[in-house]
Coordinates of C-alpha atoms in Angstrom, one line a residue:
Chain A
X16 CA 0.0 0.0 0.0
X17 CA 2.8 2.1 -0.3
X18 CA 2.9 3.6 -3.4
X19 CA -0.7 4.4 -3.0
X20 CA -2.3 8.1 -2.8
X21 CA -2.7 9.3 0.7
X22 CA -7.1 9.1 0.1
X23 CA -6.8 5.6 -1.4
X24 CA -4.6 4.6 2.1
X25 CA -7.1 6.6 3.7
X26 CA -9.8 4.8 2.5
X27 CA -7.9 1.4 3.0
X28 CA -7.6 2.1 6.8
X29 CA -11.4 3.3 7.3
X30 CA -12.0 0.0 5.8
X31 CA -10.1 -2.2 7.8
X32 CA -10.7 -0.3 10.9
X33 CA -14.9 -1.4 10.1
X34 CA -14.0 -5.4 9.2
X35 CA -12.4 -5.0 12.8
X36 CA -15.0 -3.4 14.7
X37 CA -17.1 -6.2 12.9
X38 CA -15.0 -8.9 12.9
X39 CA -15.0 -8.2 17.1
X40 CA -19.1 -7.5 17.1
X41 CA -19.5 -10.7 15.9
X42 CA -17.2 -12.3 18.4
X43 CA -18.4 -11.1 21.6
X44 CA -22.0 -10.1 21.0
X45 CA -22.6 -13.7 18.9
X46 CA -22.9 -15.6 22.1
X47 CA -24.9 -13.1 23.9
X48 CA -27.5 -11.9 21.1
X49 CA -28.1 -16.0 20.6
X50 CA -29.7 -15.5 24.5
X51 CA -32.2 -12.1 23.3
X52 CA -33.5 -14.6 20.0
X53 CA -34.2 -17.0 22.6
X54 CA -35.2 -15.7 25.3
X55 CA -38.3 -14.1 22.9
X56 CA -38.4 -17.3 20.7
X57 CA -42.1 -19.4 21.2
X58 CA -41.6 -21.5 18.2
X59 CA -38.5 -21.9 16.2
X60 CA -38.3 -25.3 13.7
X61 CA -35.1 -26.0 12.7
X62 CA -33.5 -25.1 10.3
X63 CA -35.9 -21.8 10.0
X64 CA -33.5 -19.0 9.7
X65 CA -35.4 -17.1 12.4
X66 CA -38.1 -18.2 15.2
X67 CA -41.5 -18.7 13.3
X68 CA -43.3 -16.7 16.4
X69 CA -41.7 -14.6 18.9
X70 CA -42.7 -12.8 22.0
X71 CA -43.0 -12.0 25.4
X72 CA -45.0 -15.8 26.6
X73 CA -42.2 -16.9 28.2
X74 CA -40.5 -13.6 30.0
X75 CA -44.5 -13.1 31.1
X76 CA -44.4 -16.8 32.4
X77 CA -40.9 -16.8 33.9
X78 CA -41.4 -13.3 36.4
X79 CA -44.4 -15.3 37.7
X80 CA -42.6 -17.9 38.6
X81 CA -39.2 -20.0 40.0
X82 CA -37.1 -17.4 38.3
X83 CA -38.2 -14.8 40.4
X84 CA -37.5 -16.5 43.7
X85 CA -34.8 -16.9 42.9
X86 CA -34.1 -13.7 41.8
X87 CA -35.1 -12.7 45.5
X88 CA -33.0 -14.9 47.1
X89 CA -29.7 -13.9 45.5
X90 CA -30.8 -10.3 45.2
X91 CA -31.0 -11.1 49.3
X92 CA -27.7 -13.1 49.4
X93 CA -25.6 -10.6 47.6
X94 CA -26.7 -7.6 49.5
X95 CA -25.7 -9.4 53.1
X96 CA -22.8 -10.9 51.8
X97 CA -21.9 -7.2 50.6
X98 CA -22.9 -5.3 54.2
X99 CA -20.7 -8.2 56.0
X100 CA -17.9 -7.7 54.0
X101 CA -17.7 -4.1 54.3
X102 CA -18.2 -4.0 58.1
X103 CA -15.1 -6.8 58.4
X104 CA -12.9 -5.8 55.6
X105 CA -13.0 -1.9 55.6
X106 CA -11.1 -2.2 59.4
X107 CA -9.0 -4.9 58.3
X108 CA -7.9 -3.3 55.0
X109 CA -6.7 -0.3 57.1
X110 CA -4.9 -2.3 59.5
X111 CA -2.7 -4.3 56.8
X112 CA -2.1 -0.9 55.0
X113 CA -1.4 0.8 57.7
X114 CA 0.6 -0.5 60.6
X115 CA 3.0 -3.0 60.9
X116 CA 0.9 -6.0 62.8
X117 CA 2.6 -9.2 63.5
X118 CA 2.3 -11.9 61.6
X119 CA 1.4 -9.7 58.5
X120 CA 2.5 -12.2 55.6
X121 CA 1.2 -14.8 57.1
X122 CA -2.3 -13.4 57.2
X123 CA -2.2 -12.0 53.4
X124 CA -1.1 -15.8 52.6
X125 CA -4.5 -16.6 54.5
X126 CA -6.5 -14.2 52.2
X127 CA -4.3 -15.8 48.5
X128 CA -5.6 -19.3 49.1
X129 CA -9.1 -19.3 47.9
X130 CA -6.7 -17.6 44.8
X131 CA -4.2 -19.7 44.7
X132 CA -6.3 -23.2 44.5
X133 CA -9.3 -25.1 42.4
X134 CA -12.4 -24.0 44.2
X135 CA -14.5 -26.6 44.0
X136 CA -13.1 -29.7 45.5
X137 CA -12.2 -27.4 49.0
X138 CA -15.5 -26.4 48.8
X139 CA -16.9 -30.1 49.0
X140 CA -15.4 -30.5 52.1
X141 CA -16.8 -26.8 53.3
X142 CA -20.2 -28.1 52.7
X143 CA -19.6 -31.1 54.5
X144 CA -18.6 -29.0 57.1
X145 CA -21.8 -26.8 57.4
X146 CA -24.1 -29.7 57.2
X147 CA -22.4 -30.6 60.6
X148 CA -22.9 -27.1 62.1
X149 CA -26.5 -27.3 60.4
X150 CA -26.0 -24.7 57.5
X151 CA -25.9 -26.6 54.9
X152 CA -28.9 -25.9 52.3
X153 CA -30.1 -22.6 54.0
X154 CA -29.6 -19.0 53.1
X155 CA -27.1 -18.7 56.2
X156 CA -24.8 -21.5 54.8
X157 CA -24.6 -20.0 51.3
X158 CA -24.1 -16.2 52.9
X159 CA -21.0 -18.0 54.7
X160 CA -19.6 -19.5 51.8
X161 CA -20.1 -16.2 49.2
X162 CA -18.0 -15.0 52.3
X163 CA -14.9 -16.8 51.7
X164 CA -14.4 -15.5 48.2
X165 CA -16.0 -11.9 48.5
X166 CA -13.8 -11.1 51.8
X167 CA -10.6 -12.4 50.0
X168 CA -11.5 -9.9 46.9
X169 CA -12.4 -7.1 49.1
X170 CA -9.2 -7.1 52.0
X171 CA -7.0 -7.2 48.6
X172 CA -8.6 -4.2 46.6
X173 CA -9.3 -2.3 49.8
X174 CA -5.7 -3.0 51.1
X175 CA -4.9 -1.1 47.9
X176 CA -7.0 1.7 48.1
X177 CA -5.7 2.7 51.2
X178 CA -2.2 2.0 50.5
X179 CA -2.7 4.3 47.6
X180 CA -3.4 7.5 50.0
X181 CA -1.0 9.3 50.5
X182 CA 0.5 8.9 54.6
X183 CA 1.3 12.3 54.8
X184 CA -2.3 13.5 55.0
X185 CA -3.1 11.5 57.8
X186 CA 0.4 12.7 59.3
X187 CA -1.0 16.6 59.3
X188 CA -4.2 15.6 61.0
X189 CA -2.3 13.4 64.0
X190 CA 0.0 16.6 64.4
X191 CA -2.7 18.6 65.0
X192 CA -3.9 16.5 67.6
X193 CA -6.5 14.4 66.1
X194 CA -7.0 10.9 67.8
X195 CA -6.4 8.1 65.4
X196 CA -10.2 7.2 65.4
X197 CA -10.7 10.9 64.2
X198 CA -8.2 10.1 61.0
X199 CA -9.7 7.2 60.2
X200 CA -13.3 8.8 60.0
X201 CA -12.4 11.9 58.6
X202 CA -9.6 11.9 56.6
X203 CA -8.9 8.0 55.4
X204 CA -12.0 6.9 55.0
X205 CA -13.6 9.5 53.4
X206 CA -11.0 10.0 50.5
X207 CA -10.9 6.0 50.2
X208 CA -14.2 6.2 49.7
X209 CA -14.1 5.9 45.9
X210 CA -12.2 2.7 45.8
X211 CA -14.3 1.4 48.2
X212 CA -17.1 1.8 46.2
X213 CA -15.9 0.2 43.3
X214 CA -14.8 -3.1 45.6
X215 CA -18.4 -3.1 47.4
X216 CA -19.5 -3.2 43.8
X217 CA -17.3 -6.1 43.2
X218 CA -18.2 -8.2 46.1
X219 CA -21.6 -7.4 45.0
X220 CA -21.6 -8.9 41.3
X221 CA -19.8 -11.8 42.8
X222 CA -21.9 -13.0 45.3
X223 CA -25.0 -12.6 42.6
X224 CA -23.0 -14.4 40.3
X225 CA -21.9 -16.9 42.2
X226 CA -22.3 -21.0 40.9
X227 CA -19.9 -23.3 42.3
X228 CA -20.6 -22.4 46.2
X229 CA -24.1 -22.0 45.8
X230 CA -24.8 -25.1 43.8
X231 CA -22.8 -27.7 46.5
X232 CA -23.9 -25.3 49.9
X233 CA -27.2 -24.4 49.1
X234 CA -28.7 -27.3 46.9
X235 CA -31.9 -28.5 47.4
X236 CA -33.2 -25.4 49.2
X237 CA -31.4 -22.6 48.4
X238 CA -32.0 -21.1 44.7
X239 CA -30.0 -18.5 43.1
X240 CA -30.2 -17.5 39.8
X241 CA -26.9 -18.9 38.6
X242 CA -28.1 -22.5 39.9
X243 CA -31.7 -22.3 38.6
X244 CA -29.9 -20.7 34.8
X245 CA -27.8 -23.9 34.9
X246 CA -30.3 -26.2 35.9
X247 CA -32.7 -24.8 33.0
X248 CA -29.6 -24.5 30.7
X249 CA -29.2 -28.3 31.1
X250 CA -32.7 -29.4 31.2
X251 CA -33.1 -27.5 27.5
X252 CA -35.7 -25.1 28.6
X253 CA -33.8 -23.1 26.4
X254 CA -36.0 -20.1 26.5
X255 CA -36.2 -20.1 30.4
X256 CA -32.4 -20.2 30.8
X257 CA -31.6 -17.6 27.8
X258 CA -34.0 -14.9 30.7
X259 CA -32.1 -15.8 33.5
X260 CA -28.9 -15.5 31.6
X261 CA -30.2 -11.9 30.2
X262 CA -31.1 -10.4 33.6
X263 CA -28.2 -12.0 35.4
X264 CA -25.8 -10.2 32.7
X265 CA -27.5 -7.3 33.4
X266 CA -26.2 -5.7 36.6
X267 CA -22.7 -6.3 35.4
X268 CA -23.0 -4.7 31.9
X269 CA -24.6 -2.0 33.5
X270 CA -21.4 -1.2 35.8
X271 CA -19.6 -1.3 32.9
X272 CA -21.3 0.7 31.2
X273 CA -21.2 3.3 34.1
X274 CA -18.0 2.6 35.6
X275 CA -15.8 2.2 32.6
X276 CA -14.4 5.6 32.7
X277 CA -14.6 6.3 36.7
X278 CA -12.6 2.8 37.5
X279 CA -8.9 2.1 37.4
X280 CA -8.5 -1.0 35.4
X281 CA -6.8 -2.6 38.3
X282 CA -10.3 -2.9 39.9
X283 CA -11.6 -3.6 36.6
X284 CA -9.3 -6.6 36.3
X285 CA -10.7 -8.1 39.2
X286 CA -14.2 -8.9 37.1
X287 CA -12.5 -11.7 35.4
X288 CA -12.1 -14.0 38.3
X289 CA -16.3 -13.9 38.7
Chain B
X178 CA 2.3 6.7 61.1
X179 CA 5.3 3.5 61.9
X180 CA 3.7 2.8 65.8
X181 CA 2.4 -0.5 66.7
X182 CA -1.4 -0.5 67.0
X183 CA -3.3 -1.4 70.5
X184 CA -2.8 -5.4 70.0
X185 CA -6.2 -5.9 71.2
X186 CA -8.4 -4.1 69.0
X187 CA -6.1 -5.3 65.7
X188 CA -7.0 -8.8 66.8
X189 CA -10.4 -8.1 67.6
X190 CA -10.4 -6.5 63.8
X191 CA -8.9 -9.3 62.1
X192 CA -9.9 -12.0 63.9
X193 CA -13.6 -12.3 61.9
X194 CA -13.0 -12.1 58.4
X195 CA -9.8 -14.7 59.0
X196 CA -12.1 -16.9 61.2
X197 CA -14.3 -17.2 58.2
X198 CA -11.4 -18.0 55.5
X199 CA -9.3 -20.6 57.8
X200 CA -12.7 -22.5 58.6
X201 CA -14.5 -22.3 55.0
X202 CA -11.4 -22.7 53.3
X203 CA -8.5 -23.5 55.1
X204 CA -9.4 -26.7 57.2
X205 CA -11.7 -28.2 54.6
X206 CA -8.5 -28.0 52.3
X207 CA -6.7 -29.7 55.0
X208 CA -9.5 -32.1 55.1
X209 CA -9.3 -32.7 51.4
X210 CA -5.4 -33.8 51.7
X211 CA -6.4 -36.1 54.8
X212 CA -10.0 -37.5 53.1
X213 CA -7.6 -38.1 49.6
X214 CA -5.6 -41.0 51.7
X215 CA -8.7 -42.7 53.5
X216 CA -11.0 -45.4 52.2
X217 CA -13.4 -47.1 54.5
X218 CA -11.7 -45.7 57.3
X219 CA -8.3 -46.8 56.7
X220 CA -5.0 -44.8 55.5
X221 CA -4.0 -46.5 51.8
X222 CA -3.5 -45.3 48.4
X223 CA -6.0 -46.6 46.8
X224 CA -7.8 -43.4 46.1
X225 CA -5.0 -42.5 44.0
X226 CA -4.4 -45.4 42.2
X227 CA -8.5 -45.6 41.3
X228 CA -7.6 -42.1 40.0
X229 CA -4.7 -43.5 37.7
X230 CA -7.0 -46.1 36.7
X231 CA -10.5 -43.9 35.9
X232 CA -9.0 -40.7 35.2
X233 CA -5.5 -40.5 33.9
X234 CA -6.8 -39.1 30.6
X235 CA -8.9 -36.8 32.7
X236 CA -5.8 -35.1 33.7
X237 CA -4.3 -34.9 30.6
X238 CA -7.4 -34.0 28.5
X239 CA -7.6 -31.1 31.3
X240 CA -4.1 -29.5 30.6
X241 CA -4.2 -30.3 27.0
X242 CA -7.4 -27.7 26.8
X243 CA -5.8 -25.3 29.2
X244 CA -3.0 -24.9 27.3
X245 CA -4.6 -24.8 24.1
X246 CA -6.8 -22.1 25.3
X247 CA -4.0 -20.6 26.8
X248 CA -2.0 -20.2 24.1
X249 CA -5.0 -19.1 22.1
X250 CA -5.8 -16.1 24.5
X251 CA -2.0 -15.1 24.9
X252 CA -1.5 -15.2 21.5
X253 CA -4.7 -13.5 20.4
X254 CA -4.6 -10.6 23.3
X255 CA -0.8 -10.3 22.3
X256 CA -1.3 -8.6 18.4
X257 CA -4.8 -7.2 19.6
X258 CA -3.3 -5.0 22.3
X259 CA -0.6 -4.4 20.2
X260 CA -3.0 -2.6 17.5
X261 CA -5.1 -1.1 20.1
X262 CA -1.9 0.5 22.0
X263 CA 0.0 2.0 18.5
X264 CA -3.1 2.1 16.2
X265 CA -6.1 2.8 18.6
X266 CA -9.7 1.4 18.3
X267 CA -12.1 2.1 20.9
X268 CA -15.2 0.7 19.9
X269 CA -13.0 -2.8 20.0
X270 CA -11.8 -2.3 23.2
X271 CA -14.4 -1.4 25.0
X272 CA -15.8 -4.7 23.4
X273 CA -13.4 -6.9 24.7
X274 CA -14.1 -5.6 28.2
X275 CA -17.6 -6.9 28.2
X276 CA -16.9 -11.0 29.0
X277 CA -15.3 -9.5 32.1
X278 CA -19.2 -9.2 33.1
X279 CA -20.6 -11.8 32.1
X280 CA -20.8 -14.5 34.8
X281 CA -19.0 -17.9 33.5
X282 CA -22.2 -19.9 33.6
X283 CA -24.1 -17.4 31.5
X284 CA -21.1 -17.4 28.9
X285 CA -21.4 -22.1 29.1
X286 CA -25.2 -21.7 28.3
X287 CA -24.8 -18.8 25.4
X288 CA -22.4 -21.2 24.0
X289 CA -24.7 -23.8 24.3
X290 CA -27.2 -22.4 22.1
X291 CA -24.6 -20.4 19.6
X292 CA -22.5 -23.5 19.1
X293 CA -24.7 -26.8 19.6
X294 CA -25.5 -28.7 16.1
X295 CA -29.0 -27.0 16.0
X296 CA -27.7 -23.8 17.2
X297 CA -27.6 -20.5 15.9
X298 CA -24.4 -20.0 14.4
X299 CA -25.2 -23.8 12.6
X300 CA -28.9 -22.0 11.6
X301 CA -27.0 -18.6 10.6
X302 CA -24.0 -20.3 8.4
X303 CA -26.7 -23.0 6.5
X304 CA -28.9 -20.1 5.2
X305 CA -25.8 -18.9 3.0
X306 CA -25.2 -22.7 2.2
X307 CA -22.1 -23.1 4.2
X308 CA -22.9 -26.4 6.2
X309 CA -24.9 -29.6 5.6
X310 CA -28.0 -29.4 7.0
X311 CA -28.3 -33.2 7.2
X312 CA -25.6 -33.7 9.0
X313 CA -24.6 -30.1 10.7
X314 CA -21.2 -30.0 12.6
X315 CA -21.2 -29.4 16.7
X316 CA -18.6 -27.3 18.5
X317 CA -20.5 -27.7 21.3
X318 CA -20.5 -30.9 24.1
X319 CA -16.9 -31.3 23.2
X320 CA -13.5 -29.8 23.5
X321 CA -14.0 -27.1 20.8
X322 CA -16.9 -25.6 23.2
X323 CA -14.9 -25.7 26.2
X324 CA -12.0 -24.0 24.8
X325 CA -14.2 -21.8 22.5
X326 CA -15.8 -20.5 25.8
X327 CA -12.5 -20.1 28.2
X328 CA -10.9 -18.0 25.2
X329 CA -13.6 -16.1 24.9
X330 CA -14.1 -15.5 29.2
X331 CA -10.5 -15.5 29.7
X332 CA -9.4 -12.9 26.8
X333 CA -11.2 -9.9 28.6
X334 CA -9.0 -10.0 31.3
X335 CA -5.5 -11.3 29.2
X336 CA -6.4 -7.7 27.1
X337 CA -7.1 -5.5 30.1
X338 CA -4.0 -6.5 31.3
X339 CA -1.5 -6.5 28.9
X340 CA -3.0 -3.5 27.5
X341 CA -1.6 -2.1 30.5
X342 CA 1.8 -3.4 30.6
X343 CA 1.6 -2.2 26.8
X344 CA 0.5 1.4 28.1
X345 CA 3.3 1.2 30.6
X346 CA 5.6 1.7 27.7
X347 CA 7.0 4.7 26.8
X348 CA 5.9 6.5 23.3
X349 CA 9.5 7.0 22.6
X350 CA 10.5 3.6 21.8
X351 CA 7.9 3.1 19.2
X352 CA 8.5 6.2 17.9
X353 CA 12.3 5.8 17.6
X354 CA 11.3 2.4 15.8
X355 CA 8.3 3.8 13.5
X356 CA 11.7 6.8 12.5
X357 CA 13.4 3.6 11.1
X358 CA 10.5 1.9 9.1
X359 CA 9.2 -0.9 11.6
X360 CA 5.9 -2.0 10.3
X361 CA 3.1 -2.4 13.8
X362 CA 3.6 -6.0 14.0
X363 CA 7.6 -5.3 14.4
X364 CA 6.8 -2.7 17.1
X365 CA 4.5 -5.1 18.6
X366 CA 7.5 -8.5 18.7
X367 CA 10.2 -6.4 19.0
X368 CA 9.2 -3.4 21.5
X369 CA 5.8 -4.3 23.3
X370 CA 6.4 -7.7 23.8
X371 CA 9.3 -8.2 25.3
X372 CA 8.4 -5.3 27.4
X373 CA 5.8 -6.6 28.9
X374 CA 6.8 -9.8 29.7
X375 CA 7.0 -10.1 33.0
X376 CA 3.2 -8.7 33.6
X377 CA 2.4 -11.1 30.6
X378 CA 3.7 -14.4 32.9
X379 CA 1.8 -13.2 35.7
X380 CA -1.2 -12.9 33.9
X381 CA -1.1 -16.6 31.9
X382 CA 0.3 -18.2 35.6
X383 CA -3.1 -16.7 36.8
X384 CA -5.6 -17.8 33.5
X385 CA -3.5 -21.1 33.6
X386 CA -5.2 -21.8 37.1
X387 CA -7.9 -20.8 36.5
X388 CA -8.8 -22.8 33.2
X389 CA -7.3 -25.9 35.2
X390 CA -9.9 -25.0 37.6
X391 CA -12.8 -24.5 35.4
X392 CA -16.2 -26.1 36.0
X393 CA -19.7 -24.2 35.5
X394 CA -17.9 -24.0 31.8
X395 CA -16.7 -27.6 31.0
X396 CA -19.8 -28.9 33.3
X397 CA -22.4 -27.2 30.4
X398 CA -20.5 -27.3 27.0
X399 CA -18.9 -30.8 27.5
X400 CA -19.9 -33.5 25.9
X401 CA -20.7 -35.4 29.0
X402 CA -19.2 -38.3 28.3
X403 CA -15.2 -39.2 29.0
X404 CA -12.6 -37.5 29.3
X405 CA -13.7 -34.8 31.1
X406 CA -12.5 -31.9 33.3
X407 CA -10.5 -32.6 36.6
X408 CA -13.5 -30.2 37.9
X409 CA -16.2 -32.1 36.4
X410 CA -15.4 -35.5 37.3
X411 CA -14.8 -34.5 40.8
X412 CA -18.7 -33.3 41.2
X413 CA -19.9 -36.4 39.6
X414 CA -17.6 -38.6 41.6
X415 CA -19.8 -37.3 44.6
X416 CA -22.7 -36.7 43.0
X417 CA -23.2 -39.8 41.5
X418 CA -20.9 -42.3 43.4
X419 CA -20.9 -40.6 46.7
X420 CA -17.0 -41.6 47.1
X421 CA -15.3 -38.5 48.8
X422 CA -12.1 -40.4 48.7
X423 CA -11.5 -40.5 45.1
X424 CA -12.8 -37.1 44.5
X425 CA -10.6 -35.5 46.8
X426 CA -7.4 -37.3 44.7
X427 CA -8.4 -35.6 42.0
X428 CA -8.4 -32.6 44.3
X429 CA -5.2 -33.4 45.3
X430 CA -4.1 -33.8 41.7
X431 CA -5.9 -30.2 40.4
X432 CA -4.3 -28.4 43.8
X433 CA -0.6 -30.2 42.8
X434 CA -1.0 -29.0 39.4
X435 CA -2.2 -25.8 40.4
X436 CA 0.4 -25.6 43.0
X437 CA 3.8 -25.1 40.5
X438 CA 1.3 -22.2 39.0
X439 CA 0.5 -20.6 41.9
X440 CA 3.6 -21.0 43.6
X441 CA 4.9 -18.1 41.1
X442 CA 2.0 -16.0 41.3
X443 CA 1.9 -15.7 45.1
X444 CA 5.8 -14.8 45.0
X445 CA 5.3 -12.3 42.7
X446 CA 2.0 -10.9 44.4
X447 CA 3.2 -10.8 47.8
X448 CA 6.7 -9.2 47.0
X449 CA 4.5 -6.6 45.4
X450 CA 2.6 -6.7 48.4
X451 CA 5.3 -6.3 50.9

């Protein structure tokens, strides 16, 4: 193309630049606009290019029902899950960025395991565990184990946040005779504020989005709307699952839309562990 | 700020959210190791030869798709960050950032309908008379669905972050390379790259675990049938054979082969941390 005049190269750029904006469309919205045909499909003969009838019989059908229990109960799981962890972590985030307490590396080992190893098989023995303390297959059981993975997510981003403040400010307000309670509340907290926002929002998503946990801990009792997705999924009630999957992508596509430009993409990075 | 803290209220403050982690997570790993070496009440390794036996093509089908998939989303996020850092294309990034929302059991069930032999990718290619619609070719329930799915999951975060260790680097370099004539995909090998190695190995030692670790994903887009999983096979071993001793072998095998992984990323994360 080099020989070329500038408007033909011009031209040759504009073009490429749509076959990729296309070529990436198709990749990432082909999965996920296969779920809106569905979910408004009510008959569809293979191999019809498109559903012979479409509408709203089964989202009408589905908000009456299962779905929407189950809705309720994570919707209920994710914001306790998200008030727990803010009340334990906020404190403890502070601490570890702040003062030098013994046995420091050994407690943010504590906080990489759920990391560092496969999820599921530790968290066969977890549920074996809560049926012995009588947990197992109710709301509290499932709360506990969305725990384990929303308070590792949170003391690490938080730890951050703080660490990220500058020292000095909280210097100035101890040499002018504040108490250290009175830093915290006035000057750490509220300039951490932001970043603690954007991990609340975390722990959030996960704990609504949680599968693995939920399905061994809560089964038969406790329904989320991961769970009753998969068990739809797999039972081919194909038009069911596609309107779980739809409003469980929902709350996370709308933080992205509104967060994409207010959150560092270290925070952002964190979304791909859900 | 360098003063110890009251020793009391730290412990009352960390004491809770660590509580939670070592019982949910630490002892029923602990448990896991111990339950791996007892059958019928007695130490023996029979657990682990039954998982030689049954599942020794398991293993290997599981890090045969992980690294395929790995190398796939290295690869792929490696020349796609490289145009989006020199060129620029923001309608493609922000694309790329939206898998990080969607919840991995939502991305197995999309698949399911976009890939399965009746599906809608199948439905879309017949009508311009690109498959057989006698006979129309599955990438789903199989290896090309699972990997098809952890590429797509896994790329959102490999592009987030090596798009930043790509940002990281300064402007001058590729312009001093552009001043001699090096076409993008020279400023990508040659600059970029090797650049941002070392955030690049931190990144696949973190997808690597994860993919190992996979399950909502491989439990809805494989074939059902053997090989499977590590992940899968472990929930069916209990599910459907109620044998905690062989499951939790293959636990010991996923957390061994997770373990060289890991082992590297928590070095690296806690000397950042310290």
């Amino acid at each position: 193309m080099r020989d070329t005049s500038p408007a033909a190269q011009d031209l040759w750029r504009a073009s490429l630049r749509m076959a990729g904006t296309v070529l990436a469309s198709f990749v990432i919205l082909a999965p996920l606009s296969s779920l809106v045909i569905w979910s408004f499909t009510q008959k569809w003969f293979w191999p019809h290019p498109f559903p012979q009838e479409m509408g709203l019989f089964y989202w009408r059908k589905v908000l009456e029902g299962d779905l929407f229990r189950a809705l309720h109960s994570g919707f209920l799981i994710a914001v306790i899950v998200t008030a727990l962890t803010l009340v334990l972590t906020v404190p403890l985030a502070y601490l570890l960025a702040r003062y030098p307490i013994p046995l420091k590396a050994v407690i943010l080992l504590i906080f990489l395991l759920p990391h560092a190893f496969p999820q599921l098989p530790v968290f066969v023995n977890a549920t074996t565990l809560l049926y012995r303390a009588n947990l197992a297959a109710k709301l509290s059981g499932v709360v506990l184990i969305h725990l384990v993975g929303a308070l590792v997510y949170a003391v690490w981003t938080m730890t951050a946040v703080f660490k990220s403040i500058p020292e000095s400010l909280e210097e100035a307000a101890i040499n002018l005779g504040a108490s250290r309670a009175k830093t915290f509340f006035s000057v750490a907290l509220p300039l951490a504020t932001p970043g603690i926002v954007a991990s609340t929002l975390l722990v959030f998503l996960y704990s609504l989005d949680e599968f693995t946990g939920t399905l061994l801990v809560g089964s038969p009792f406790v329904l989320t709307l991961p769970v009753y997705m998969y068990r739809t999924s797999v039972g081919y009630e194909l038009q069911v699952a596609s309107i779980a999957a739809l409003i469980l992508m929902l709350p996370g596509i709308a933080l992205l839309v509104l967060l994409e430009r207010y959150m560092k993409s270290e925070y952002l990075s964190m979304f791909g562990r859900l | 700020m360098r003063r110890s803290s009251p020793r009391l209220l730290s412990l009352a403050i960390a004491a809770p959210p660590l509580a939670i982690i070592i019982w949910l997570f630490f002892i029923p790993f602990l448990s896991s190791v111990h339950l791996s070496f007892l059958r019928d009440g007695q130490w023996t390794l029979r657990n682990y030869y039954l998982v030689w036996r049954l599942y020794k093509f398991d293993v290997l089908y599981t890090l045969g798709l992980s690294v395929v998939s790995l190398i796939l989303v290295i690869g792929i996020a490696v020349l796609l960050c490289g145009y989006l850092r020199i060129v620029g294309h923001r309608a493609v990034e922000f694309l790329f950032k939206v898998p990080l929302f969607v919840p991995f059991v939502v991305v197995g069930h999309g698949m399911r309908v976009l890939l399965a032999p009746r599906g809608t990718l199948n439905s879309a290619l017949a009508q311009v008379g690109l498959i057989d619609l006698a006979d129309p070719p599955s990438i789903a329930f199989g290896w090309g669905g699972i990997v098809v799915s952890l590429v797509w999951k896994n790329l959102a975060l490999a592009v987030l972050l090596v798009l930043g260790a790509y940002r990281a680097v300064d402007e001058a370099f590729l312009e001093a390379a552009r001043n001699v004539g090096a076409s993008t995909f020279r400023q990508i090998t040659d600059i970029l790259l090797p650049m941002a190695a070392p955030s690049l190995v931190v990144a696949s030692a973190f997808m690597f675990t994860s993919m190992l670790a996979s399950f909502s994903i491989p439990l809805m887009i494989g074939s059902g049938e053997p090989p499977q999983m590590l992940m899968v096979d472990v929930y069916y071993r209990i599910n459907y054979q109620d044998d905690l001793g062989t499951a939790n072998a293959l636990g010991m095998v996923s957390y061994l082969l997770a373990m060289g992984v890991a082992g590297y990323y928590l070095r690296t994360i806690t000397a950042k941390a310290a």
